[in-house]
Short mmCIF file of C-alpha atoms in Angstrom, two decimals:
data_model
loop_
_atom_site.label_atom_id
_atom_site.label_comp_id
_atom_site.label_asym_id
_atom_site.label_seq_id
_atom_site.Cartn_x
_atom_site.Cartn_y
_atom_site.Cartn_z
CA UNK R 1 120.45 93.22 112.57
CA UNK R 2 121.45 94.39 108.96
CA UNK R 3 119.32 97.22 107.55
CA UNK R 4 119.40 95.34 104.19
CA UNK R 5 118.64 91.96 105.09
CA UNK R 6 116.62 90.18 102.39
CA UNK R 7 114.94 86.85 102.87
CA UNK R 8 113.42 84.28 100.39
CA UNK R 9 110.48 82.44 102.03
CA UNK R 10 109.73 79.21 100.12
CA UNK R 11 106.60 77.87 101.47
CA UNK R 12 105.95 74.98 99.43
CA UNK R 13 107.64 72.84 96.60
CA UNK R 14 103.97 71.66 95.31
CA UNK R 15 103.31 73.39 91.95
CA UNK R 16 100.77 73.10 89.31
CA UNK R 17 103.02 73.96 86.45
CA UNK R 18 105.46 71.47 84.87
CA UNK R 19 108.41 73.63 83.70
CA UNK R 20 111.22 72.71 81.83
CA UNK R 21 113.98 74.18 83.71
CA UNK R 22 112.63 73.19 87.19
CA UNK R 23 111.96 69.76 88.57
CA UNK R 24 110.32 71.08 91.89
CA UNK R 25 106.93 69.73 90.85
CA UNK R 26 108.42 66.28 90.69
CA UNK R 27 109.69 66.60 94.20
CA UNK R 28 106.94 68.15 96.10
CA UNK R 29 106.76 68.83 99.77
CA UNK R 30 103.82 67.36 101.92
CA UNK R 31 101.18 69.86 103.00
CA UNK R 32 101.50 68.44 106.45
CA UNK R 33 105.09 68.98 106.75
CA UNK R 34 105.40 72.73 105.48
CA UNK R 35 106.24 75.58 107.68
CA UNK R 36 103.10 77.72 109.14
CA UNK R 37 102.57 80.74 111.13
CA UNK R 38 104.45 79.83 114.09
CA UNK R 39 107.57 79.18 112.28
CA UNK R 40 107.40 82.74 110.44
CA UNK R 41 106.83 84.41 113.60
CA UNK R 42 110.26 83.56 114.37
CA UNK R 43 111.75 85.36 111.35
CA UNK R 44 113.82 88.66 111.86
CA UNK R 45 113.03 92.26 110.45
CA UNK R 46 114.02 92.39 107.03
CA UNK R 47 114.60 95.11 104.68
CA UNK R 48 112.76 92.76 101.88
CA UNK R 49 110.86 89.70 101.72
CA UNK R 50 109.71 87.51 98.84
CA UNK R 51 107.21 84.44 99.14
CA UNK R 52 107.97 82.04 96.54
CA UNK R 53 107.63 78.22 95.89
CA UNK R 54 106.82 76.03 94.06
CA UNK R 55 103.44 77.77 93.60
CA UNK R 56 102.53 79.66 96.83
CA UNK R 57 98.81 79.89 96.05
CA UNK R 58 98.53 76.10 96.24
CA UNK R 59 98.79 76.68 99.87
CA UNK R 60 94.87 77.44 101.43
CA UNK R 61 96.50 79.50 104.27
CA UNK R 62 98.82 81.74 102.29
CA UNK R 63 97.01 84.89 103.31
CA UNK R 64 97.81 84.01 107.03
CA UNK R 65 101.50 83.40 105.99
CA UNK R 66 101.46 86.93 104.20
CA UNK R 67 100.01 88.45 106.93
CA UNK R 68 103.01 87.40 109.43
CA UNK R 69 105.65 88.12 106.57
CA UNK R 70 104.65 91.42 106.06
CA UNK R 71 104.90 92.63 109.36
CA UNK R 72 108.39 91.71 109.62
CA UNK R 73 109.28 93.53 106.34
CA UNK R 74 109.50 96.82 104.72
CA UNK R 75 108.73 95.17 101.46
CA UNK R 76 107.03 91.93 100.72
CA UNK R 77 106.61 90.64 96.93
CA UNK R 78 104.83 87.29 96.22
CA UNK R 79 106.02 85.51 93.19
CA UNK R 80 103.48 83.14 91.20
CA UNK R 81 102.59 81.82 87.79
CA UNK R 82 99.36 83.70 87.94
CA UNK R 83 97.00 80.77 87.20
CA UNK R 84 94.95 81.09 90.28
CA UNK R 85 93.64 84.46 89.32
CA UNK R 86 90.60 84.43 91.76
CA UNK R 87 92.96 83.69 94.77
CA UNK R 88 95.51 86.36 93.76
CA UNK R 89 93.01 88.81 93.54
CA UNK R 90 91.72 88.01 97.03
CA UNK R 91 94.97 88.19 98.43
CA UNK R 92 95.63 91.67 96.99
CA UNK R 93 92.33 92.94 98.13
CA UNK R 94 93.26 92.13 101.61
CA UNK R 95 96.90 93.47 101.49
CA UNK R 96 96.99 95.99 98.74
CA UNK R 97 100.52 97.13 99.77
CA UNK R 98 102.43 93.92 98.78
CA UNK R 99 103.95 93.25 95.33
CA UNK R 100 103.14 90.57 93.11
CA UNK R 101 105.54 89.06 90.21
CA UNK R 102 103.93 86.86 87.74
CA UNK R 103 106.20 84.26 85.75
CA UNK R 104 105.53 84.60 82.18
CA UNK R 105 107.89 82.44 80.06
CA UNK R 106 107.20 84.06 76.47
CA UNK R 107 104.24 84.73 74.12
CA UNK R 108 101.37 82.16 74.29
CA UNK R 109 103.22 79.48 72.41
CA UNK R 110 106.44 79.38 74.27
CA UNK R 111 105.16 80.11 77.67
CA UNK R 112 102.93 77.18 77.62
CA UNK R 113 105.25 74.87 76.37
CA UNK R 114 107.84 75.69 78.81
CA UNK R 115 105.30 75.69 81.80
CA UNK R 116 103.32 72.87 80.93
CA UNK R 117 100.16 74.80 81.81
CA UNK R 118 97.15 75.05 79.24
CA UNK R 119 96.17 78.43 78.58
CA UNK R 120 99.11 79.46 81.04
CA UNK R 121 99.63 82.70 79.32
CA UNK R 122 96.44 83.57 79.12
CA UNK R 123 95.68 83.25 82.72
CA UNK R 124 98.74 85.03 83.81
CA UNK R 125 97.93 88.08 81.72
CA UNK R 126 94.47 88.13 82.98
CA UNK R 127 95.70 88.06 86.40
CA UNK R 128 98.10 90.94 85.67
CA UNK R 129 95.22 93.02 83.96
CA UNK R 130 92.85 92.10 86.93
CA UNK R 131 95.65 93.75 89.37
CA UNK R 132 96.08 96.79 87.47
CA UNK R 133 92.12 97.24 87.27
CA UNK R 134 91.94 97.03 91.00
CA UNK R 135 94.71 99.62 91.54
CA UNK R 136 97.59 97.48 92.74
CA UNK R 137 100.84 99.48 92.45
CA UNK R 138 103.57 97.07 92.69
CA UNK R 139 103.06 94.74 89.95
CA UNK R 140 105.10 93.07 87.33
CA UNK R 141 106.33 89.80 85.34
CA UNK R 142 109.45 88.05 85.36
CA UNK R 143 110.98 85.58 82.47
CA UNK R 144 113.44 82.92 82.52
CA UNK R 145 115.35 83.36 79.04
CA UNK R 146 116.44 80.32 77.03
CA UNK R 147 116.69 79.16 73.44
CA UNK R 148 112.90 78.44 72.89
CA UNK R 149 111.70 81.93 74.24
CA UNK R 150 114.32 84.30 73.50
CA UNK R 151 113.11 85.78 70.58
CA UNK R 152 109.89 86.60 72.79
CA UNK R 153 112.26 88.83 74.86
CA UNK R 154 111.71 92.25 73.40
CA UNK R 155 108.09 91.76 72.97
CA UNK R 156 107.44 90.87 76.60
CA UNK R 157 109.86 94.03 77.41
CA UNK R 158 107.38 96.17 75.26
CA UNK R 159 104.17 94.63 76.88
CA UNK R 160 105.52 95.25 80.04
CA UNK R 161 106.40 98.93 79.07
CA UNK R 162 103.03 99.40 77.38
CA UNK R 163 101.06 98.23 80.50
CA UNK R 164 103.15 99.92 83.25
CA UNK R 165 104.31 96.70 84.55
CA UNK R 166 107.64 96.03 86.13
CA UNK R 167 109.73 93.39 83.89
CA UNK R 168 112.49 91.30 85.03
CA UNK R 169 114.82 88.80 83.71
CA UNK R 170 116.85 85.51 84.52
CA UNK R 171 118.18 82.87 82.55
CA UNK R 172 118.74 79.10 83.10
CA UNK R 173 120.74 77.88 86.45
CA UNK R 174 121.18 74.40 87.93
CA UNK R 175 121.05 73.62 91.84
CA UNK R 176 119.37 71.40 94.41
CA UNK R 177 116.73 74.04 94.68
CA UNK R 178 115.59 73.43 91.13
CA UNK R 179 116.33 69.66 90.88
CA UNK R 180 118.16 70.30 87.78
CA UNK R 181 121.60 69.97 86.60
CA UNK R 182 121.44 69.49 83.07
CA UNK R 183 119.77 73.08 82.05
CA UNK R 184 121.95 74.90 79.36
CA UNK R 185 121.72 77.40 76.95
CA UNK R 186 122.30 75.67 73.51
CA UNK R 187 123.03 78.68 71.13
CA UNK R 188 124.65 81.20 73.41
CA UNK R 189 125.16 83.68 70.28
CA UNK R 190 121.33 84.03 69.63
CA UNK R 191 120.05 84.24 73.40
CA UNK R 192 123.11 86.76 74.27
CA UNK R 193 122.00 88.89 71.27
CA UNK R 194 118.37 89.25 72.44
CA UNK R 195 119.85 90.42 75.64
CA UNK R 196 121.65 92.86 74.07
CA UNK R 197 118.74 94.31 72.50
CA UNK R 198 117.01 94.52 75.75
CA UNK R 199 120.07 96.36 77.38
CA UNK R 200 119.89 98.85 74.57
CA UNK R 201 116.13 99.58 75.22
CA UNK R 202 116.97 99.78 78.88
CA UNK R 203 119.43 102.17 78.46
CA UNK R 204 117.36 104.37 76.38
CA UNK R 205 114.97 104.60 79.21
CA UNK R 206 114.76 107.96 81.21
CA UNK R 207 114.61 105.79 84.73
CA UNK R 208 117.63 105.51 86.28
CA UNK R 209 116.36 101.95 87.59
CA UNK R 210 116.30 100.66 84.28
CA UNK R 211 119.87 101.62 83.65
CA UNK R 212 120.81 99.51 86.64
CA UNK R 213 118.63 96.62 85.38
CA UNK R 214 120.55 96.71 81.85
CA UNK R 215 123.70 96.08 84.02
CA UNK R 216 121.84 93.28 85.70
CA UNK R 217 121.08 91.72 81.97
CA UNK R 218 124.85 92.47 81.04
CA UNK R 219 125.69 90.20 83.92
CA UNK R 220 123.47 87.48 82.46
CA UNK R 221 125.32 87.53 79.26
CA UNK R 222 128.52 87.40 81.44
CA UNK R 223 127.22 84.25 83.08
CA UNK R 224 125.90 82.64 79.91
CA UNK R 225 129.28 82.86 78.40
CA UNK R 226 130.67 81.00 81.68
CA UNK R 227 132.87 83.98 82.85
CA UNK R 228 133.37 84.97 86.49
CA UNK R 229 130.71 86.99 88.40
CA UNK R 230 130.82 90.85 87.64
CA UNK R 231 130.31 91.25 91.55
CA UNK R 232 131.12 89.24 94.51
CA UNK R 233 128.27 87.12 95.80
CA UNK R 234 127.68 87.79 99.44
CA UNK R 235 124.85 85.53 100.01
CA UNK R 236 124.84 84.71 103.70
CA UNK R 237 125.93 87.75 104.64
CA UNK R 238 122.64 89.77 104.37
CA UNK R 239 120.49 87.20 102.31
CA UNK R 240 118.84 83.70 103.31
CA UNK R 241 116.05 81.21 102.11
CA UNK R 242 113.87 79.44 104.26
CA UNK R 243 112.50 76.04 102.87
CA UNK R 244 109.01 74.61 103.46
CA UNK R 245 110.60 72.24 106.01
CA UNK R 246 111.94 75.29 108.14
CA UNK R 247 115.51 74.96 106.81
CA UNK R 248 117.46 77.99 106.70
CA UNK R 249 119.97 78.40 103.69
CA UNK R 250 122.15 80.89 102.70
CA UNK R 251 122.17 80.17 99.27
CA UNK R 252 119.89 78.23 96.71
CA UNK R 253 122.40 77.85 93.96
CA UNK R 254 124.60 75.03 95.41
CA UNK R 255 124.37 71.59 93.77
CA UNK R 256 123.55 70.17 97.33
CA UNK R 257 121.52 71.78 100.07
CA UNK R 258 123.47 73.00 102.67
CA UNK R 259 121.08 74.28 105.92
CA UNK R 260 122.86 76.24 108.76
CA UNK R 261 119.89 75.47 110.89
CA UNK R 262 116.12 74.86 111.26
CA UNK R 263 113.84 77.74 112.29
CA UNK R 264 111.27 75.32 113.94
CA UNK R 265 114.03 73.71 116.42
CA UNK R 266 116.23 77.17 116.94
CA UNK R 267 116.05 80.72 117.29
CA UNK R 268 117.02 83.10 114.33
CA UNK R 269 120.05 84.22 116.44
CA UNK R 270 121.29 80.73 117.19
CA UNK R 271 121.03 79.84 113.40
CA UNK R 272 122.52 83.38 111.91
CA UNK R 273 125.10 83.54 114.49
CA UNK R 274 126.18 79.73 114.98
CA UNK R 275 129.25 77.89 113.47
CA UNK R 276 127.18 76.07 110.67
CA UNK R 277 126.37 79.55 109.44
CA UNK R 278 130.08 80.67 109.46
CA UNK R 279 131.23 77.39 107.87
CA UNK R 280 128.67 77.95 104.80
CA UNK R 281 129.64 81.53 104.40
CA UNK R 282 133.09 80.57 103.54
CA UNK R 283 131.74 77.99 101.16
CA UNK R 284 130.17 80.71 99.44
CA UNK R 285 133.30 83.04 99.34
CA UNK R 286 135.07 79.86 97.63
CA UNK R 287 132.28 78.98 95.28
CA UNK R 288 133.14 78.93 91.77
CA UNK R 289 129.57 78.48 90.13
CA UNK R 290 129.29 82.14 89.29
CA UNK R 291 125.51 82.32 89.40
CA UNK R 292 123.83 85.50 88.37
CA UNK R 293 120.18 85.28 90.08
CA UNK R 294 118.40 88.58 91.21
CA UNK R 295 118.29 87.29 94.82
CA UNK R 296 122.06 87.73 95.00
CA UNK R 297 123.11 90.05 91.92
CA UNK R 298 120.55 93.14 93.14
CA UNK R 299 122.06 93.29 96.65
CA UNK R 300 125.53 93.04 95.22
CA UNK R 301 124.75 95.92 93.03
CA UNK R 302 123.28 97.83 96.22
CA UNK R 303 126.51 96.93 98.03
CA UNK R 304 129.20 97.52 95.43
CA UNK R 305 127.56 100.48 93.45
CA UNK R 306 130.84 101.85 91.96
CA UNK R 307 131.40 99.44 89.08
CA UNK R 308 127.79 99.43 87.94
CA UNK R 309 127.61 103.27 88.06
CA UNK R 310 130.90 103.33 85.79
CA UNK R 311 129.48 100.88 83.58
CA UNK R 312 126.11 102.77 83.26
CA UNK R 313 128.15 106.28 82.60
CA UNK R 314 130.36 104.29 79.95
CA UNK R 315 127.50 102.69 77.79
CA UNK R 316 124.69 105.29 78.42
CA UNK R 317 126.35 108.89 78.73
CA UNK R 318 129.58 108.46 77.26
CA UNK R 319 128.53 106.30 74.73
CA UNK R 320 131.85 104.34 74.10
CA UNK R 321 132.16 101.15 72.11
CA UNK R 322 129.75 98.48 73.52
CA UNK R 323 131.40 96.61 76.45
CA UNK R 324 128.66 93.64 76.17
#
């Protein structure tokens, strides 16, 4: 098994949010049908895993799921909207070695409009502050940048920097996973302009990790402008998703769901080495969607470091004319 195998475990499609860029909440899974610990015990060893949804904390048995997955990975991060503060704190007290990423889509006005949760920003920030107070080390928040929140991007970055949180970004995508096919940036120049400001700040950082985050954000600009991916997508080689019904996917960005097997019914080896997996991997190689999501872009940066390194050298150290 690859030392860099990474997996995203989608434990539910139920969600308390009503995000404008995602219709998962309108297409929920049923609690009685969702995968449990017996299925997760069949997962392989991983380098990195995240637990996501929907909203994972709607599952009452989430601690039991986390207990299984954290035994199978070097690093585990749970992704949440942060609304259920008490549940988040309880989980992190039990498992202080996990990471938490809270989705915050802007300052209060923009966040609550996008997420459709009254007081969602306040809840999310309160959860972040509680996690810091209890000493959790791997904490951060993420933002999906679009027209109505792009002007908050730099403020959110500065908030994360001031409070010592990790800060991740994304932009609008369409796929079966989101049940959306009409997400679109309207004012590309304005949105990309805010990303450029963030890139400048990241390149000024003393942390090499931030320099490569600058490159990731450069990739988001590239994607918004409709250009080919900066680096090849190799989902299915080292990365996978498993959905609430146990279907294993090599990609969550396709327009149609393309499972390579079901972990409830098969062993991991049967799925990962099977004919369907080889077929879908070939589809990924020919895919023209050019998605640039962290789940596929970060591994590509790890596996193909030369191009990102040269970009960092040129834009941080050699200070040539901006390429973004």
